Amino acid sequence: MQSYDVIILGAGAAGLMCAAVAGQRGLRVAVLEKAAKPGKKILISGGGRCNFTNLGAGPGNYLSSNPHFAKSALARYTPADFIALVEKHAIAWHEKTLGQLFCDGSAKQIVEMLLDECGPSVDVICEADVTAVTKDGGDFAVSANGIRYSAPGLVIATGGPSISKMGATGFAYDLARQFGLKVIEPRPALVPLTLGGKDVLFRDLSGVSAPVRASHGKTSFEEAALFTHKGLSGPAILQISSYWRPGEDIGIAFLPAAESDWLLAAKRDRPRATLKTALREHLPDRLADALADRLEIARELGNTSDKTLRAAAQRLADWRFTPSGSEGFAKAEVTLGGISTAELSSQTMETRSVPGLYAIGEAVDVTGWLGGYNFQWAWASGVACGRALAV
């Protein structure tokens, strides 16, 4: 039996941050990681440069059954706090669009930074195959590779089943249920959507990308969409996928900046032009042609009624797609749902019913937008937990 003050299951973003904070407070920490190296999802994020936070991260950028739950942790550890840590380690960074921050160099720098922050009181043990977790009296006991680890504190930081090819599983949920905790149904999020039925023809546009506004209900995102051989992807689609449910439709505005009467203006200015010609001025040719064909307006604009052109402009501003599904956890960047926030303290991330048991990061029912928000939740929830663990 190897004894520690806390055992953290998972050496991802949340787990390593929690370990660093706890270690700096003098706790002896064991981080058990199934993979051969720590921080695997960090390493592949942002095209290998790690989109480590977003300047605008706040509670409104997260989905949860309790939209207020994330407020406390996010307020107590902000993007500015993580930037200060990055700069302390002399890691060069830059801002891309929409407040997204990336390393100039490599995502490896973020993993190395977190491991450096852990210090000597933290043992990061990789290739740890956890076979049993129990609580007998005051301490938790974890069996891995024939070794038993014990500690009064146990942190679930194993994430969700998204990106399953990297070994991601629903282990966190199985463990939560073992201890009687409620789990909100996990679903793929930030995931490409598939098209079938009457929309299947759009799959012929595979590789075509265009700036759009994707919407579902009152929520919308104005970024790029990408047609794929299976359906729709790109930032705007990944964002809206977190709000979509099977059987529902989404709206795409193909000319998000256009005035509602832009086709009538084009008719006045260029009556001999066709709809295809007008659309090609704003969209990739293949997409313009496909949309014009589906609108079935072949005549010159000057010979097309205003009513028909208004209807065409209206449809182009809110083209409805009913996805046949998504590409699932294999292609999902994160997981919606997870360990219910009703089971946790928003201040400490400790479970209310099992003293000493905590859950952080993606394992919890808090899911951020695309663009560094999920990392910020990992840092913030990890810090909240790390500060609260008993010394």
PDB file of N, CA, C and O in Angstrom, residues 158-196:
ATOM      1  N   THR A 158     -10.844  12.133 -15.165  1.00  0.00           N
ATOM      2  CA  THR A 158     -10.572  11.280 -16.328  1.00  0.00           C
ATOM      3  C   THR A 158     -11.312  11.710 -17.589  1.00  0.00           C
ATOM      4  O   THR A 158     -11.255  11.022 -18.606  1.00  0.00           O
ATOM      5  N   GLY A 159     -12.017  12.849 -17.537  1.00  0.00           N
ATOM      6  CA  GLY A 159     -12.669  13.364 -18.734  1.00  0.00           C
ATOM      7  C   GLY A 159     -13.860  12.536 -19.158  1.00  0.00           C
ATOM      8  O   GLY A 159     -14.437  11.774 -18.380  1.00  0.00           O
ATOM      9  N   GLY A 160     -14.243  12.712 -20.430  1.00  0.00           N
ATOM     10  CA  GLY A 160     -15.371  11.984 -21.002  1.00  0.00           C
ATOM     11  C   GLY A 160     -14.917  11.108 -22.142  1.00  0.00           C
ATOM     12  O   GLY A 160     -13.716  10.990 -22.412  1.00  0.00           O
ATOM     13  N   PRO A 161     -15.862  10.495 -22.856  1.00  0.00           N
ATOM     14  CA  PRO A 161     -15.512   9.553 -23.924  1.00  0.00           C
ATOM     15  C   PRO A 161     -15.185  10.193 -25.270  1.00  0.00           C
ATOM     16  O   PRO A 161     -15.015   9.470 -26.259  1.00  0.00           O
ATOM     17  N   SER A 162     -15.096  11.520 -25.349  1.00  0.00           N
ATOM     18  CA  SER A 162     -14.781  12.158 -26.632  1.00  0.00           C
ATOM     19  C   SER A 162     -13.352  11.833 -27.063  1.00  0.00           C
ATOM     20  O   SER A 162     -12.459  11.671 -26.234  1.00  0.00           O
ATOM     21  N   ILE A 163     -13.152  11.764 -28.382  1.00  0.00           N
ATOM     22  CA  ILE A 163     -11.886  11.357 -29.004  1.00  0.00           C
ATOM     23  C   ILE A 163     -11.489   9.971 -28.494  1.00  0.00           C
ATOM     24  O   ILE A 163     -10.430   9.778 -27.895  1.00  0.00           O
ATOM     25  N   SER A 164     -12.351   9.011 -28.751  1.00  0.00           N
ATOM     26  CA  SER A 164     -12.166   7.661 -28.227  1.00  0.00           C
ATOM     27  C   SER A 164     -10.903   6.983 -28.746  1.00  0.00           C
ATOM     28  O   SER A 164     -10.358   6.104 -28.082  1.00  0.00           O
ATOM     29  N   LYS A 165     -10.402   7.399 -29.918  1.00  0.00           N
ATOM     30  CA  LYS A 165      -9.193   6.767 -30.456  1.00  0.00           C
ATOM     31  C   LYS A 165      -7.982   7.017 -29.567  1.00  0.00           C
ATOM     32  O   LYS A 165      -6.957   6.330 -29.675  1.00  0.00           O
ATOM     33  N   MET A 166      -8.087   8.009 -28.670  1.00  0.00           N
ATOM     34  CA  MET A 166      -6.990   8.295 -27.745  1.00  0.00           C
ATOM     35  C   MET A 166      -7.173   7.545 -26.428  1.00  0.00           C
ATOM     36  O   MET A 166      -6.474   7.819 -25.446  1.00  0.00           O
ATOM     37  N   GLY A 167      -8.130   6.640 -26.408  1.00  0.00           N
ATOM     38  CA  GLY A 167      -8.335   5.854 -25.204  1.00  0.00           C
ATOM     39  C   GLY A 167      -9.352   6.434 -24.242  1.00  0.00           C
ATOM     40  O   GLY A 167      -9.509   5.932 -23.126  1.00  0.00           O
ATOM     41  N   ALA A 168     -10.052   7.488 -24.650  1.00  0.00           N
ATOM     42  CA  ALA A 168     -11.055   8.102 -23.781  1.00  0.00           C
ATOM     43  C   ALA A 168     -12.225   7.147 -23.568  1.00  0.00           C
ATOM     44  O   ALA A 168     -12.660   6.459 -24.495  1.00  0.00           O
ATOM     45  N   THR A 169     -12.725   7.098 -22.339  1.00  0.00           N
ATOM     46  CA  THR A 169     -13.827   6.200 -22.000  1.00  0.00           C
ATOM     47  C   THR A 169     -14.795   6.904 -21.048  1.00  0.00           C
ATOM     48  O   THR A 169     -14.575   8.044 -20.656  1.00  0.00           O
ATOM     49  N   GLY A 170     -15.828   6.196 -20.678  1.00  0.00           N
ATOM     50  CA  GLY A 170     -16.785   6.708 -19.698  1.00  0.00           C
ATOM     51  C   GLY A 170     -16.452   6.270 -18.284  1.00  0.00           C
ATOM     52  O   GLY A 170     -17.345   6.191 -17.428  1.00  0.00           O
ATOM     53  N   PHE A 171     -15.184   6.022 -17.993  1.00  0.00           N
ATOM     54  CA  PHE A 171     -14.756   5.544 -16.674  1.00  0.00           C
ATOM     55  C   PHE A 171     -15.244   6.467 -15.559  1.00  0.00           C
ATOM     56  O   PHE A 171     -15.662   6.008 -14.488  1.00  0.00           O
ATOM     57  N   ALA A 172     -15.191   7.786 -15.792  1.00  0.00           N
ATOM     58  CA  ALA A 172     -15.612   8.737 -14.752  1.00  0.00           C
ATOM     59  C   ALA A 172     -17.053   8.500 -14.337  1.00  0.00           C
ATOM     60  O   ALA A 172     -17.398   8.600 -13.154  1.00  0.00           O
ATOM     61  N   TYR A 173     -17.900   8.179 -15.303  1.00  0.00           N
ATOM     62  CA  TYR A 173     -19.317   7.991 -15.011  1.00  0.00           C
ATOM     63  C   TYR A 173     -19.548   6.678 -14.267  1.00  0.00           C
ATOM     64  O   TYR A 173     -20.382   6.608 -13.355  1.00  0.00           O
ATOM     65  N   ASP A 174     -18.809   5.639 -14.652  1.00  0.00           N
ATOM     66  CA  ASP A 174     -18.930   4.363 -13.944  1.00  0.00           C
ATOM     67  C   ASP A 174     -18.539   4.536 -12.482  1.00  0.00           C
ATOM     68  O   ASP A 174     -19.201   4.010 -11.580  1.00  0.00           O
ATOM     69  N   LEU A 175     -17.464   5.278 -12.252  1.00  0.00           N
ATOM     70  CA  LEU A 175     -16.993   5.506 -10.889  1.00  0.00           C
ATOM     71  C   LEU A 175     -17.995   6.345 -10.104  1.00  0.00           C
ATOM     72  O   LEU A 175     -18.278   6.053  -8.929  1.00  0.00           O
ATOM     73  N   ALA A 176     -18.533   7.367 -10.768  1.00  0.00           N
ATOM     74  CA  ALA A 176     -19.527   8.216 -10.104  1.00  0.00           C
ATOM     75  C   ALA A 176     -20.740   7.389  -9.681  1.00  0.00           C
ATOM     76  O   ALA A 176     -21.228   7.500  -8.546  1.00  0.00           O
ATOM     77  N   ARG A 177     -21.226   6.548 -10.589  1.00  0.00           N
ATOM     78  CA  ARG A 177     -22.389   5.714 -10.261  1.00  0.00           C
ATOM     79  C   ARG A 177     -22.073   4.730  -9.133  1.00  0.00           C
ATOM     80  O   ARG A 177     -22.925   4.426  -8.302  1.00  0.00           O
ATOM     81  N   GLN A 178     -20.834   4.235  -9.126  1.00  0.00           N
ATOM     82  CA  GLN A 178     -20.428   3.328  -8.051  1.00  0.00           C
ATOM     83  C   GLN A 178     -20.619   3.971  -6.678  1.00  0.00           C
ATOM     84  O   GLN A 178     -20.989   3.302  -5.709  1.00  0.00           O
ATOM     85  N   PHE A 179     -20.376   5.284  -6.615  1.00  0.00           N
ATOM     86  CA  PHE A 179     -20.518   6.004  -5.355  1.00  0.00           C
ATOM     87  C   PHE A 179     -21.886   6.671  -5.208  1.00  0.00           C
ATOM     88  O   PHE A 179     -22.079   7.537  -4.356  1.00  0.00           O
ATOM     89  N   GLY A 180     -22.827   6.269  -6.081  1.00  0.00           N
ATOM     90  CA  GLY A 180     -24.198   6.738  -5.942  1.00  0.00           C
ATOM     91  C   GLY A 180     -24.465   8.127  -6.479  1.00  0.00           C
ATOM     92  O   GLY A 180     -25.478   8.751  -6.125  1.00  0.00           O
ATOM     93  N   LEU A 181     -23.593   8.633  -7.360  1.00  0.00           N
ATOM     94  CA  LEU A 181     -23.758   9.983  -7.910  1.00  0.00           C
ATOM     95  C   LEU A 181     -24.577   9.947  -9.200  1.00  0.00           C
ATOM     96  O   LEU A 181     -24.439   9.021 -10.010  1.00  0.00           O
ATOM     97  N   LYS A 182     -25.386  10.964  -9.395  1.00  0.00           N
ATOM     98  CA  LYS A 182     -26.188  11.074 -10.613  1.00  0.00           C
ATOM     99  C   LYS A 182     -25.312  11.525 -11.782  1.00  0.00           C
ATOM    100  O   LYS A 182     -24.449  12.395 -11.624  1.00  0.00           O
ATOM    101  N   VAL A 183     -25.560  10.941 -12.944  1.00  0.00           N
ATOM    102  CA  VAL A 183     -24.833  11.310 -14.162  1.00  0.00           C
ATOM    103  C   VAL A 183     -25.827  11.801 -15.207  1.00  0.00           C
ATOM    104  O   VAL A 183     -26.797  11.105 -15.526  1.00  0.00           O
ATOM    105  N   ILE A 184     -25.593  13.013 -15.716  1.00  0.00           N
ATOM    106  CA  ILE A 184     -26.401  13.540 -16.818  1.00  0.00           C
ATOM    107  C   ILE A 184     -25.955  12.841 -18.100  1.00  0.00           C
ATOM    108  O   ILE A 184     -24.757  12.733 -18.370  1.00  0.00           O
ATOM    109  N   GLU A 185     -26.913  12.372 -18.886  1.00  0.00           N
ATOM    110  CA  GLU A 185     -26.589  11.577 -20.071  1.00  0.00           C
ATOM    111  C   GLU A 185     -25.482  12.203 -20.916  1.00  0.00           C
ATOM    112  O   GLU A 185     -25.622  13.326 -21.407  1.00  0.00           O
ATOM    113  N   PRO A 186     -24.365  11.509 -21.100  1.00  0.00           N
ATOM    114  CA  PRO A 186     -23.268  12.049 -21.914  1.00  0.00           C
ATOM    115  C   PRO A 186     -23.624  11.997 -23.408  1.00  0.00           C
ATOM    116  O   PRO A 186     -24.186  11.005 -23.883  1.00  0.00           O
ATOM    117  N   ARG A 187     -23.285  13.073 -24.121  1.00  0.00           N
ATOM    118  CA  ARG A 187     -23.527  13.130 -25.569  1.00  0.00           C
ATOM    119  C   ARG A 187     -22.335  13.800 -26.242  1.00  0.00           C
ATOM    120  O   ARG A 187     -21.666  14.639 -25.634  1.00  0.00           O
ATOM    121  N   PRO A 188     -22.076  13.472 -27.512  1.00  0.00           N
ATOM    122  CA  PRO A 188     -20.981  14.133 -28.235  1.00  0.00           C
ATOM    123  C   PRO A 188     -21.271  15.634 -28.402  1.00  0.00           C
ATOM    124  O   PRO A 188     -22.402  16.021 -28.676  1.00  0.00           O
ATOM    125  N   ALA A 189     -20.252  16.444 -28.245  1.00  0.00           N
ATOM    126  CA  ALA A 189     -20.381  17.895 -28.441  1.00  0.00           C
ATOM    127  C   ALA A 189     -19.193  18.407 -29.247  1.00  0.00           C
ATOM    128  O   ALA A 189     -18.154  17.751 -29.322  1.00  0.00           O
ATOM    129  N   LEU A 190     -19.370  19.575 -29.838  1.00  0.00           N
ATOM    130  CA  LEU A 190     -18.360  20.120 -30.754  1.00  0.00           C
ATOM    131  C   LEU A 190     -17.993  19.028 -31.762  1.00  0.00           C
ATOM    132  O   LEU A 190     -16.845  18.612 -31.885  1.00  0.00           O
ATOM    133  N   VAL A 191     -19.022  18.584 -32.485  1.00  0.00           N
ATOM    134  CA  VAL A 191     -18.882  17.398 -33.329  1.00  0.00           C
ATOM    135  C   VAL A 191     -19.456  17.666 -34.721  1.00  0.00           C
ATOM    136  O   VAL A 191     -20.466  18.372 -34.840  1.00  0.00           O
ATOM    137  N   PRO A 192     -18.855  17.153 -35.782  1.00  0.00           N
ATOM    138  CA  PRO A 192     -19.441  17.301 -37.121  1.00  0.00           C
ATOM    139  C   PRO A 192     -20.804  16.624 -37.200  1.00  0.00           C
ATOM    140  O   PRO A 192     -21.048  15.602 -36.541  1.00  0.00           O
ATOM    141  N   LEU A 193     -21.688  17.190 -38.021  1.00  0.00           N
ATOM    142  CA  LEU A 193     -23.032  16.653 -38.203  1.00  0.00           C
ATOM    143  C   LEU A 193     -23.125  15.953 -39.561  1.00  0.00           C
ATOM    144  O   LEU A 193     -22.474  16.360 -40.526  1.00  0.00           O
ATOM    145  N   THR A 194     -23.929  14.905 -39.616  1.00  0.00           N
ATOM    146  CA  THR A 194     -24.091  14.151 -40.853  1.00  0.00           C
ATOM    147  C   THR A 194     -25.396  14.540 -41.539  1.00  0.00           C
ATOM    148  O   THR A 194     -26.354  14.975 -40.885  1.00  0.00           O
ATOM    149  N   LEU A 195     -25.428  14.404 -42.865  1.00  0.00           N
ATOM    150  CA  LEU A 195     -26.607  14.740 -43.658  1.00  0.00           C
ATOM    151  C   LEU A 195     -27.119  13.518 -44.394  1.00  0.00           C
ATOM    152  O   LEU A 195     -26.341  12.683 -44.858  1.00  0.00           O
ATOM    153  N   GLY A 196     -28.428  13.412 -44.506  1.00  0.00           N
ATOM    154  CA  GLY A 196     -29.055  12.329 -45.257  1.00  0.00           C
ATOM    155  C   GLY A 196     -30.307  12.854 -45.921  1.00  0.00           C
ATOM    156  O   GLY A 196     -30.565  14.060 -45.944  1.00  0.00           O
TER     157      GLY A 196
END
